[in-house]
Amino acid sequence: MVQRTSNAEVMSMDLSPKKPAKAYGSDGGAYYDWSPADLPMLGAASIGAAKLHLFAGGLALPSYSDSAKIAYVLQGAGACGLVLPEAASEKVIPVKEGDTLALPFGAVTWWHNAEGASAEMVVLFLGDTSKGHTPGRFTNFQLTGAAGIFTGFSTEFVARAWDLDQDAAAKIVSTQPGSGVVKIAAGHRMPEPRVEDRQGVVLNCLEAPLDVDIPGGGRVVVLNTANLPPVKDVGLGSDLVRIDGKSMCSPGFSCDSAYQVTYIVRGGGRVQVVGIDGTRVLETRAEAGCLFIVPRFFVVSKIADDTGMEWFSIITTPNPIFSHLAGRTSVWKAISPDVLETAFNTTPEMEKMFRSKRLDSEIFFAPN
C-alpha cells in the first residue's frame, strides 16, 4: 500500500526548482539525477528524474530500470538501442533534439553519440517510481560493466547459464568496462540506426503539429495515447511548451489528480504556485536546467523573461486534463454572473468588467 503524503507535509515542502547532481561518469559522458533529499516532492509524487550526457563516442551501456519512463532528447543527435519485453530483436533508433520516447517496464536501452559528433547528446528521463525500489529515484540495472550482472554471478553460474567453459566465463567477468557510461574505441563500428525503427516509437515535439499556437504568446505540443501509443504502457502524458518573451501562461491546475513535473529546457522566468487555503507556496525564478514539481490540484502560472521560456513536462496520467482560471476557456466564464457577484463581493459593473476580459485569449497571454 502506497502511503499518501498529508496536506500539511506537502504545504511545508520546499518546492523550489533544483538542478541535478552527478551520479557517475567517464570520458564518454555522465549520468545525473535529482534526489528526493534535495527535491522532496519527488518522493511524495513517486517521480524519478535524471539526465544523460554523452560526449562524442560516448556509450551508455545496456540497462533496464525499475520504472517506466519518458525520454526526451534535449540536444544533439545519436542512436538509441531499444529491446522491448519479449521482442525478438532490438530497434536501433536514430534520435535527435526534440524526440520523445515512451519506455515501458522491462525495456532494455543503450544510447550512443557518434564518434565524430560535434555536440553532446543530452537526454532527459522522467518517470513513475511508485513500483520502484526507491520512491522518487530511478534504480538502473546494468547488464554489463563494472556494476553489471556478470560481476555479481559466480564464474560457475556464468559458465552454465551461457554455456561457456570456466576460462571464458572468468574472462568475461573480469574484462567488464567501466560503470554505466564508456567511450568506444576509435574506429569501432556501431550498429547503423534505422529510420524505420522510429515508426510508432518516437514523436518529435519540435516537428509535430501544434495543439496550441498563439501568435506572440506560445505554442504547445501534447503527447498522449493518440500521437504516441506507447504512452499508454508508461501511464504518463507529457508536453513541450514554448512561450515568447514576457508572455504569461494562464493560472491553471490538473483536474485529474495528477502531478506536473516540469524541466526548464531554455530561457527562464517567474513561477508562482498557490496551494491549499489560498497560500502561495512558491514564488521564484526558474532557469534552464532546473526541475520542479507542482502538487496535485495546486494552481501554477509562469511569466517568461525577455528571451522567453521553454519547458518539457510529464503529467502522471496518460491523457491529462487541465482547467484554466484565466483566458477564453476560464472556468470563470462559465459561472453565473449572479454567483460571481456574491462570490467576489463586488458590483454588477465590476463583475461585467472582470468577465469581459480575455474573451479571445487562450492559455497564453502576450505582453500588452
Short mmCIF file of C-alpha atoms in Angstrom, two decimals:
data_model
loop_
_atom_site.label_atom_id
_atom_site.label_comp_id
_atom_site.label_asym_id
_atom_site.label_seq_id
_atom_site.Cartn_x
_atom_site.Cartn_y
_atom_site.Cartn_z
CA MET A 1 0.00 0.00 0.00
CA VAL A 2 1.37 3.40 -1.01
CA GLN A 3 1.40 5.90 1.86
CA ARG A 4 -0.05 9.23 0.78
CA THR A 5 1.67 12.44 1.87
CA SER A 6 -0.53 14.62 4.08
CA ASN A 7 -1.66 18.10 3.08
CA ALA A 8 0.40 19.63 5.87
CA GLU A 9 3.52 17.84 4.69
CA VAL A 10 3.01 18.96 1.08
CA MET A 11 2.36 22.56 2.11
CA SER A 12 5.58 22.65 4.13
CA MET A 13 7.82 21.11 1.44
CA ASP A 14 10.47 23.05 -0.43
CA LEU A 15 9.08 23.28 -3.99
CA SER A 16 11.84 25.47 -5.40
CA PRO A 17 13.43 24.38 -8.69
CA LYS A 18 16.60 22.30 -8.38
CA LYS A 19 19.45 21.14 -10.60
CA PRO A 20 20.69 17.52 -10.61
CA ALA A 21 23.86 16.06 -9.12
CA LYS A 22 26.35 13.85 -10.94
CA ALA A 23 25.87 10.17 -10.12
CA TYR A 24 28.69 8.66 -12.23
CA GLY A 25 30.64 9.25 -15.43
CA SER A 26 33.73 8.71 -17.53
CA ASP A 27 35.43 10.19 -20.57
CA GLY A 28 32.37 9.02 -22.53
CA GLY A 29 29.88 11.13 -20.59
CA ALA A 30 27.98 11.29 -17.32
CA TYR A 31 24.68 10.44 -15.67
CA TYR A 32 23.00 13.00 -13.39
CA ASP A 33 19.91 12.63 -11.25
CA TRP A 34 17.67 14.54 -8.87
CA SER A 35 17.43 13.24 -5.31
CA PRO A 36 14.32 13.25 -3.10
CA ALA A 37 16.60 14.58 -0.36
CA ASP A 38 17.06 17.78 -2.39
CA LEU A 39 13.61 17.87 -4.02
CA PRO A 40 11.19 16.25 -1.53
CA MET A 41 8.23 16.31 -3.94
CA LEU A 42 9.97 13.59 -5.97
CA GLY A 43 9.41 11.18 -3.10
CA ALA A 44 5.90 12.44 -2.36
CA ALA A 45 4.86 12.08 -6.01
CA SER A 46 6.95 8.91 -6.62
CA ILE A 47 8.60 10.54 -9.62
CA GLY A 48 12.14 9.93 -10.84
CA ALA A 49 14.19 12.42 -12.86
CA ALA A 50 17.62 12.08 -14.46
CA LYS A 51 19.78 13.30 -17.37
CA LEU A 52 22.30 11.51 -19.53
CA HIS A 53 25.14 13.48 -21.15
CA LEU A 54 27.12 11.67 -23.86
CA PHE A 55 30.26 13.15 -25.37
CA ALA A 56 31.38 12.25 -28.90
CA GLY A 57 31.92 8.49 -28.95
CA GLY A 58 30.11 8.02 -25.65
CA LEU A 59 28.03 4.92 -24.99
CA ALA A 60 25.53 4.40 -22.18
CA LEU A 61 25.79 0.66 -21.58
CA PRO A 62 22.73 -1.61 -21.93
CA SER A 63 20.48 -1.36 -18.88
CA TYR A 64 16.90 -1.59 -17.68
CA SER A 65 15.11 0.30 -14.95
CA ASP A 66 12.67 -0.37 -12.12
CA SER A 67 10.43 2.39 -13.52
CA ALA A 68 8.52 3.28 -16.67
CA LYS A 69 9.91 6.47 -18.21
CA ILE A 70 9.53 9.19 -20.78
CA ALA A 71 12.83 10.06 -22.52
CA TYR A 72 13.23 13.48 -24.18
CA VAL A 73 16.30 14.40 -26.26
CA LEU A 74 17.28 17.88 -25.08
CA GLN A 75 20.14 18.41 -27.51
CA GLY A 76 22.34 16.68 -30.03
CA ALA A 77 21.70 13.52 -32.04
CA GLY A 78 22.69 9.88 -31.91
CA ALA A 79 21.20 6.43 -31.54
CA CYS A 80 19.05 4.60 -29.02
CA GLY A 81 19.10 0.82 -28.89
CA LEU A 82 15.76 -0.47 -27.63
CA VAL A 83 14.74 -4.04 -26.79
CA LEU A 84 11.12 -4.24 -25.65
CA PRO A 85 9.96 -7.09 -23.39
CA GLU A 86 9.72 -10.38 -25.31
CA ALA A 87 10.94 -8.74 -28.52
CA ALA A 88 12.94 -10.98 -30.85
CA SER A 89 15.31 -8.20 -31.93
CA GLU A 90 16.39 -4.71 -30.98
CA LYS A 91 15.40 -1.45 -32.59
CA VAL A 92 18.31 0.87 -33.41
CA ILE A 93 16.59 4.23 -33.44
CA PRO A 94 18.13 7.41 -34.82
CA VAL A 95 17.31 10.16 -32.33
CA LYS A 96 17.69 13.93 -32.41
CA GLU A 97 16.76 17.02 -30.45
CA GLY A 98 13.05 17.15 -29.71
CA ASP A 99 12.48 13.39 -29.88
CA THR A 100 10.33 11.76 -27.21
CA LEU A 101 10.24 8.04 -26.45
CA ALA A 102 7.99 6.16 -24.02
CA LEU A 103 9.98 3.39 -22.28
CA PRO A 104 7.81 0.80 -20.50
CA PHE A 105 8.82 -1.55 -17.69
CA GLY A 106 11.32 -4.12 -18.82
CA ALA A 107 12.67 -2.13 -21.77
CA VAL A 108 16.42 -2.52 -22.23
CA THR A 109 18.17 0.51 -23.74
CA TRP A 110 21.57 1.75 -24.75
CA TRP A 111 22.42 5.24 -26.02
CA HIS A 112 25.26 6.28 -28.29
CA ASN A 113 26.69 9.57 -29.52
CA ALA A 114 28.66 9.14 -32.75
CA GLU A 115 32.45 9.25 -32.60
CA GLY A 116 32.59 12.31 -34.85
CA ALA A 117 29.70 14.18 -33.26
CA SER A 118 30.17 17.94 -32.95
CA ALA A 119 27.97 18.28 -29.84
CA GLU A 120 27.00 16.44 -26.68
CA MET A 121 23.85 14.38 -26.76
CA VAL A 122 21.71 15.10 -23.71
CA VAL A 123 18.66 13.01 -22.80
CA LEU A 124 16.16 13.79 -20.03
CA PHE A 125 14.35 10.94 -18.24
CA LEU A 126 11.17 11.48 -16.23
CA GLY A 127 9.10 8.61 -14.87
CA ASP A 128 6.93 6.89 -12.32
CA THR A 129 8.81 5.24 -9.44
CA SER A 130 5.76 4.10 -7.47
CA LYS A 131 6.66 0.46 -8.19
CA GLY A 132 10.39 1.00 -7.90
CA HIS A 133 12.86 0.29 -5.12
CA THR A 134 13.22 3.93 -4.02
CA PRO A 135 10.27 6.31 -4.34
CA GLY A 136 11.49 9.41 -6.14
CA ARG A 137 14.59 7.88 -7.72
CA PHE A 138 15.31 5.53 -10.61
CA THR A 139 17.23 2.34 -9.92
CA ASN A 140 19.00 1.24 -13.09
CA PHE A 141 20.22 -2.31 -13.60
CA GLN A 142 23.31 -2.57 -15.79
CA LEU A 143 23.54 -5.66 -17.98
CA THR A 144 27.28 -5.13 -18.48
CA GLY A 145 30.02 -3.02 -16.95
CA ALA A 146 31.75 -2.92 -13.60
CA ALA A 147 28.37 -2.87 -11.85
CA GLY A 148 26.68 -5.25 -14.31
CA ILE A 149 25.03 -8.58 -13.61
CA PHE A 150 28.04 -10.57 -14.88
CA THR A 151 30.13 -9.28 -11.99
CA GLY A 152 27.56 -10.44 -9.45
CA PHE A 153 27.20 -14.04 -10.54
CA SER A 154 29.91 -16.56 -9.81
CA THR A 155 32.02 -17.93 -12.65
CA GLU A 156 30.20 -21.25 -12.26
CA PHE A 157 26.79 -19.65 -12.80
CA VAL A 158 28.00 -17.56 -15.76
CA ALA A 159 29.58 -20.60 -17.39
CA ARG A 160 26.46 -22.71 -17.00
CA ALA A 161 23.90 -20.03 -17.95
CA TRP A 162 25.69 -19.03 -21.16
CA ASP A 163 27.22 -22.44 -21.95
CA LEU A 164 30.84 -21.31 -21.60
CA ASP A 165 33.89 -23.06 -20.26
CA GLN A 166 35.31 -21.78 -16.97
CA ASP A 167 38.17 -19.84 -18.60
CA ALA A 168 35.85 -17.99 -20.99
CA ALA A 169 33.42 -17.23 -18.18
CA ALA A 170 36.21 -15.88 -15.97
CA LYS A 171 37.46 -13.70 -18.81
CA ILE A 172 34.02 -12.20 -19.47
CA VAL A 173 33.55 -11.40 -15.79
CA SER A 174 37.00 -9.85 -15.41
CA THR A 175 37.01 -7.68 -18.56
CA GLN A 176 33.82 -5.70 -18.00
CA PRO A 177 34.28 -1.98 -18.81
CA GLY A 178 33.60 0.97 -16.55
CA SER A 179 30.35 1.74 -14.81
CA GLY A 180 27.34 2.93 -16.80
CA VAL A 181 28.97 5.17 -19.43
CA VAL A 182 32.08 4.39 -21.50
CA LYS A 183 33.81 5.75 -24.58
CA ILE A 184 34.04 3.40 -27.54
CA ALA A 185 37.45 2.62 -29.02
CA ALA A 186 38.47 4.74 -32.01
CA GLY A 187 37.26 3.16 -35.23
CA HIS A 188 34.94 0.68 -33.51
CA ARG A 189 31.84 0.11 -35.59
CA MET A 190 28.43 0.54 -34.00
CA PRO A 191 25.07 -0.59 -35.43
CA GLU A 192 23.61 1.72 -38.06
CA PRO A 193 20.44 3.46 -36.89
CA ARG A 194 17.37 2.59 -38.99
CA VAL A 195 14.81 5.31 -39.77
CA GLU A 196 12.04 2.71 -39.98
CA ASP A 197 12.63 1.84 -36.32
CA ARG A 198 11.26 5.26 -35.33
CA GLN A 199 7.78 4.30 -36.52
CA GLY A 200 5.31 4.22 -33.65
CA VAL A 201 8.06 4.63 -31.06
CA VAL A 202 9.23 8.24 -31.39
CA LEU A 203 7.46 11.59 -31.68
CA ASN A 204 9.47 14.74 -32.33
CA CYS A 205 7.95 17.60 -30.35
CA LEU A 206 9.68 20.25 -32.47
CA GLU A 207 8.15 18.89 -35.70
CA ALA A 208 4.75 17.59 -34.53
CA PRO A 209 1.52 19.52 -35.24
CA LEU A 210 0.86 22.15 -32.60
CA ASP A 211 -2.02 21.64 -30.20
CA VAL A 212 -1.94 25.31 -29.23
CA ASP A 213 -0.41 28.14 -31.29
CA ILE A 214 -0.95 31.69 -30.08
CA PRO A 215 0.97 34.39 -32.03
CA GLY A 216 3.13 36.36 -29.65
CA GLY A 217 2.05 34.10 -26.81
CA GLY A 218 3.18 30.50 -27.04
CA ARG A 219 2.95 27.03 -28.54
CA VAL A 220 2.21 23.58 -27.12
CA VAL A 221 2.65 20.01 -28.31
CA VAL A 222 0.87 17.44 -26.15
CA LEU A 223 1.95 13.80 -26.16
CA ASN A 224 -0.74 11.29 -25.34
CA THR A 225 -2.06 7.89 -26.39
CA ALA A 226 -3.28 9.31 -29.73
CA ASN A 227 0.03 10.52 -31.16
CA LEU A 228 2.43 8.24 -29.23
CA PRO A 229 0.63 4.94 -28.41
CA PRO A 230 3.35 3.54 -26.07
CA VAL A 231 2.39 6.33 -23.64
CA LYS A 232 -0.47 4.03 -22.59
CA ASP A 233 2.01 1.43 -21.35
CA VAL A 234 4.02 4.04 -19.47
CA GLY A 235 0.99 5.72 -17.88
CA LEU A 236 2.37 9.24 -18.31
CA GLY A 237 1.40 12.13 -20.54
CA SER A 238 3.83 14.87 -21.49
CA ASP A 239 4.06 18.16 -23.32
CA LEU A 240 6.53 20.67 -24.70
CA VAL A 241 5.60 24.31 -24.08
CA ARG A 242 7.33 27.34 -25.57
CA ILE A 243 6.22 30.83 -24.59
CA ASP A 244 7.59 34.05 -26.04
CA GLY A 245 9.37 36.82 -24.17
CA LYS A 246 7.28 38.42 -21.40
CA SER A 247 4.33 36.12 -22.18
CA MET A 248 2.28 34.59 -19.40
CA CYS A 249 0.87 31.09 -19.00
CA SER A 250 -2.65 31.19 -17.59
CA PRO A 251 -3.03 30.06 -13.97
CA GLY A 252 -4.32 26.50 -14.08
CA PHE A 253 -4.39 23.13 -12.41
CA SER A 254 -4.52 19.46 -13.33
CA CYS A 255 -8.07 18.36 -12.62
CA ASP A 256 -7.46 14.60 -12.63
CA SER A 257 -5.30 14.23 -9.51
CA ALA A 258 -2.06 14.35 -11.48
CA TYR A 259 1.31 15.81 -10.57
CA GLN A 260 3.06 18.14 -13.04
CA VAL A 261 6.82 17.61 -13.29
CA THR A 262 8.50 20.42 -15.22
CA TYR A 263 12.02 20.70 -16.59
CA ILE A 264 13.10 24.10 -17.94
CA VAL A 265 14.77 23.47 -21.31
CA ARG A 266 15.67 27.02 -22.30
CA GLY A 267 15.24 30.56 -21.07
CA GLY A 268 13.64 31.27 -17.74
CA GLY A 269 11.07 33.31 -15.92
CA ARG A 270 8.97 33.76 -12.82
CA VAL A 271 6.87 30.96 -11.34
CA GLN A 272 4.12 31.15 -8.76
CA VAL A 273 2.26 28.19 -7.23
CA VAL A 274 -0.79 28.55 -4.98
CA GLY A 275 -1.87 25.68 -2.75
CA ILE A 276 -4.39 24.92 -0.04
CA ASP A 277 -6.26 27.81 1.65
CA GLY A 278 -5.00 30.26 -0.98
CA THR A 279 -1.44 30.02 0.29
CA ARG A 280 1.32 30.93 -2.16
CA VAL A 281 3.71 28.02 -1.69
CA LEU A 282 6.24 29.02 -4.33
CA GLU A 283 7.41 32.28 -5.84
CA THR A 284 10.73 32.01 -7.60
CA ARG A 285 12.63 32.35 -10.83
CA ALA A 286 13.14 29.15 -12.81
CA GLU A 287 16.04 28.84 -15.26
CA ALA A 288 17.30 26.32 -17.81
CA GLY A 289 18.39 23.01 -16.30
CA CYS A 290 16.08 23.21 -13.29
CA LEU A 291 13.27 20.83 -12.32
CA PHE A 292 10.26 21.47 -10.13
CA ILE A 293 7.01 19.66 -9.29
CA VAL A 294 3.52 21.07 -8.82
CA PRO A 295 1.46 19.09 -6.26
CA ARG A 296 -1.93 17.66 -7.17
CA PHE A 297 -4.64 20.31 -7.75
CA PHE A 298 -2.29 23.21 -6.91
CA VAL A 299 -2.51 26.19 -9.29
CA VAL A 300 0.59 27.24 -11.23
CA SER A 301 1.40 30.17 -13.51
CA LYS A 302 4.57 31.34 -15.26
CA ILE A 303 5.78 34.60 -16.83
CA ALA A 304 8.74 34.38 -19.21
CA ASP A 305 11.80 36.61 -19.19
CA ASP A 306 12.66 38.76 -22.23
CA THR A 307 14.08 35.76 -24.10
CA GLY A 308 11.07 33.50 -23.49
CA MET A 309 10.85 30.16 -21.75
CA GLU A 310 10.64 26.54 -22.92
CA TRP A 311 9.78 23.60 -20.72
CA PHE A 312 9.12 19.87 -21.01
CA SER A 313 6.69 18.30 -18.56
CA ILE A 314 5.28 14.96 -17.67
CA ILE A 315 1.87 14.59 -16.10
CA THR A 316 1.13 11.47 -14.09
CA THR A 317 -1.74 10.33 -16.31
CA PRO A 318 -1.56 9.32 -19.99
CA ASN A 319 -4.29 11.74 -21.14
CA PRO A 320 -4.13 14.79 -18.86
CA ILE A 321 -6.95 17.29 -18.42
CA PHE A 322 -6.33 20.86 -17.26
CA SER A 323 -8.59 23.62 -16.02
CA HIS A 324 -7.50 27.22 -16.60
CA LEU A 325 -8.58 30.16 -14.47
CA ALA A 326 -7.94 32.93 -17.00
CA GLY A 327 -8.50 33.29 -20.73
CA ARG A 328 -11.33 32.37 -23.10
CA THR A 329 -11.74 28.89 -21.60
CA SER A 330 -11.54 30.08 -17.99
CA VAL A 331 -13.97 28.44 -15.58
CA TRP A 332 -14.98 31.97 -14.56
CA LYS A 333 -16.58 32.45 -17.98
CA ALA A 334 -18.94 29.54 -17.28
CA ILE A 335 -20.05 30.55 -13.78
CA SER A 336 -23.28 32.54 -13.48
CA PRO A 337 -22.82 36.33 -13.12
CA ASP A 338 -25.04 36.43 -10.03
CA VAL A 339 -22.86 33.82 -8.36
CA LEU A 340 -19.68 35.72 -9.24
CA GLU A 341 -21.05 38.98 -7.85
CA THR A 342 -21.65 37.32 -4.49
CA ALA A 343 -18.51 35.20 -4.56
CA PHE A 344 -16.30 38.22 -5.22
CA ASN A 345 -18.48 40.52 -3.10
CA THR A 346 -18.49 43.06 -5.89
CA THR A 347 -20.86 45.16 -8.01
CA PRO A 348 -22.53 44.04 -11.26
CA GLU A 349 -20.35 46.56 -13.12
CA MET A 350 -17.15 45.11 -11.73
CA GLU A 351 -18.33 41.57 -12.47
CA LYS A 352 -19.06 42.52 -16.09
CA MET A 353 -15.63 44.12 -16.45
CA PHE A 354 -13.98 41.01 -15.00
CA ARG A 355 -15.90 38.69 -17.32
CA SER A 356 -15.32 40.87 -20.40
CA LYS A 357 -11.53 40.48 -20.28
CA ARG A 358 -9.56 37.84 -22.19
CA LEU A 359 -12.53 36.87 -24.37
CA ASP A 360 -10.30 35.85 -27.28
CA SER A 361 -7.19 34.74 -25.40
CA GLU A 362 -6.41 31.07 -24.96
CA ILE A 363 -3.95 29.87 -22.31
CA PHE A 364 -1.04 32.21 -23.12
CA PHE A 365 -1.15 35.98 -22.80
CA ALA A 366 1.24 38.07 -24.86
CA PRO A 367 2.61 41.23 -23.19
CA ASN A 368 0.46 44.34 -23.64
#
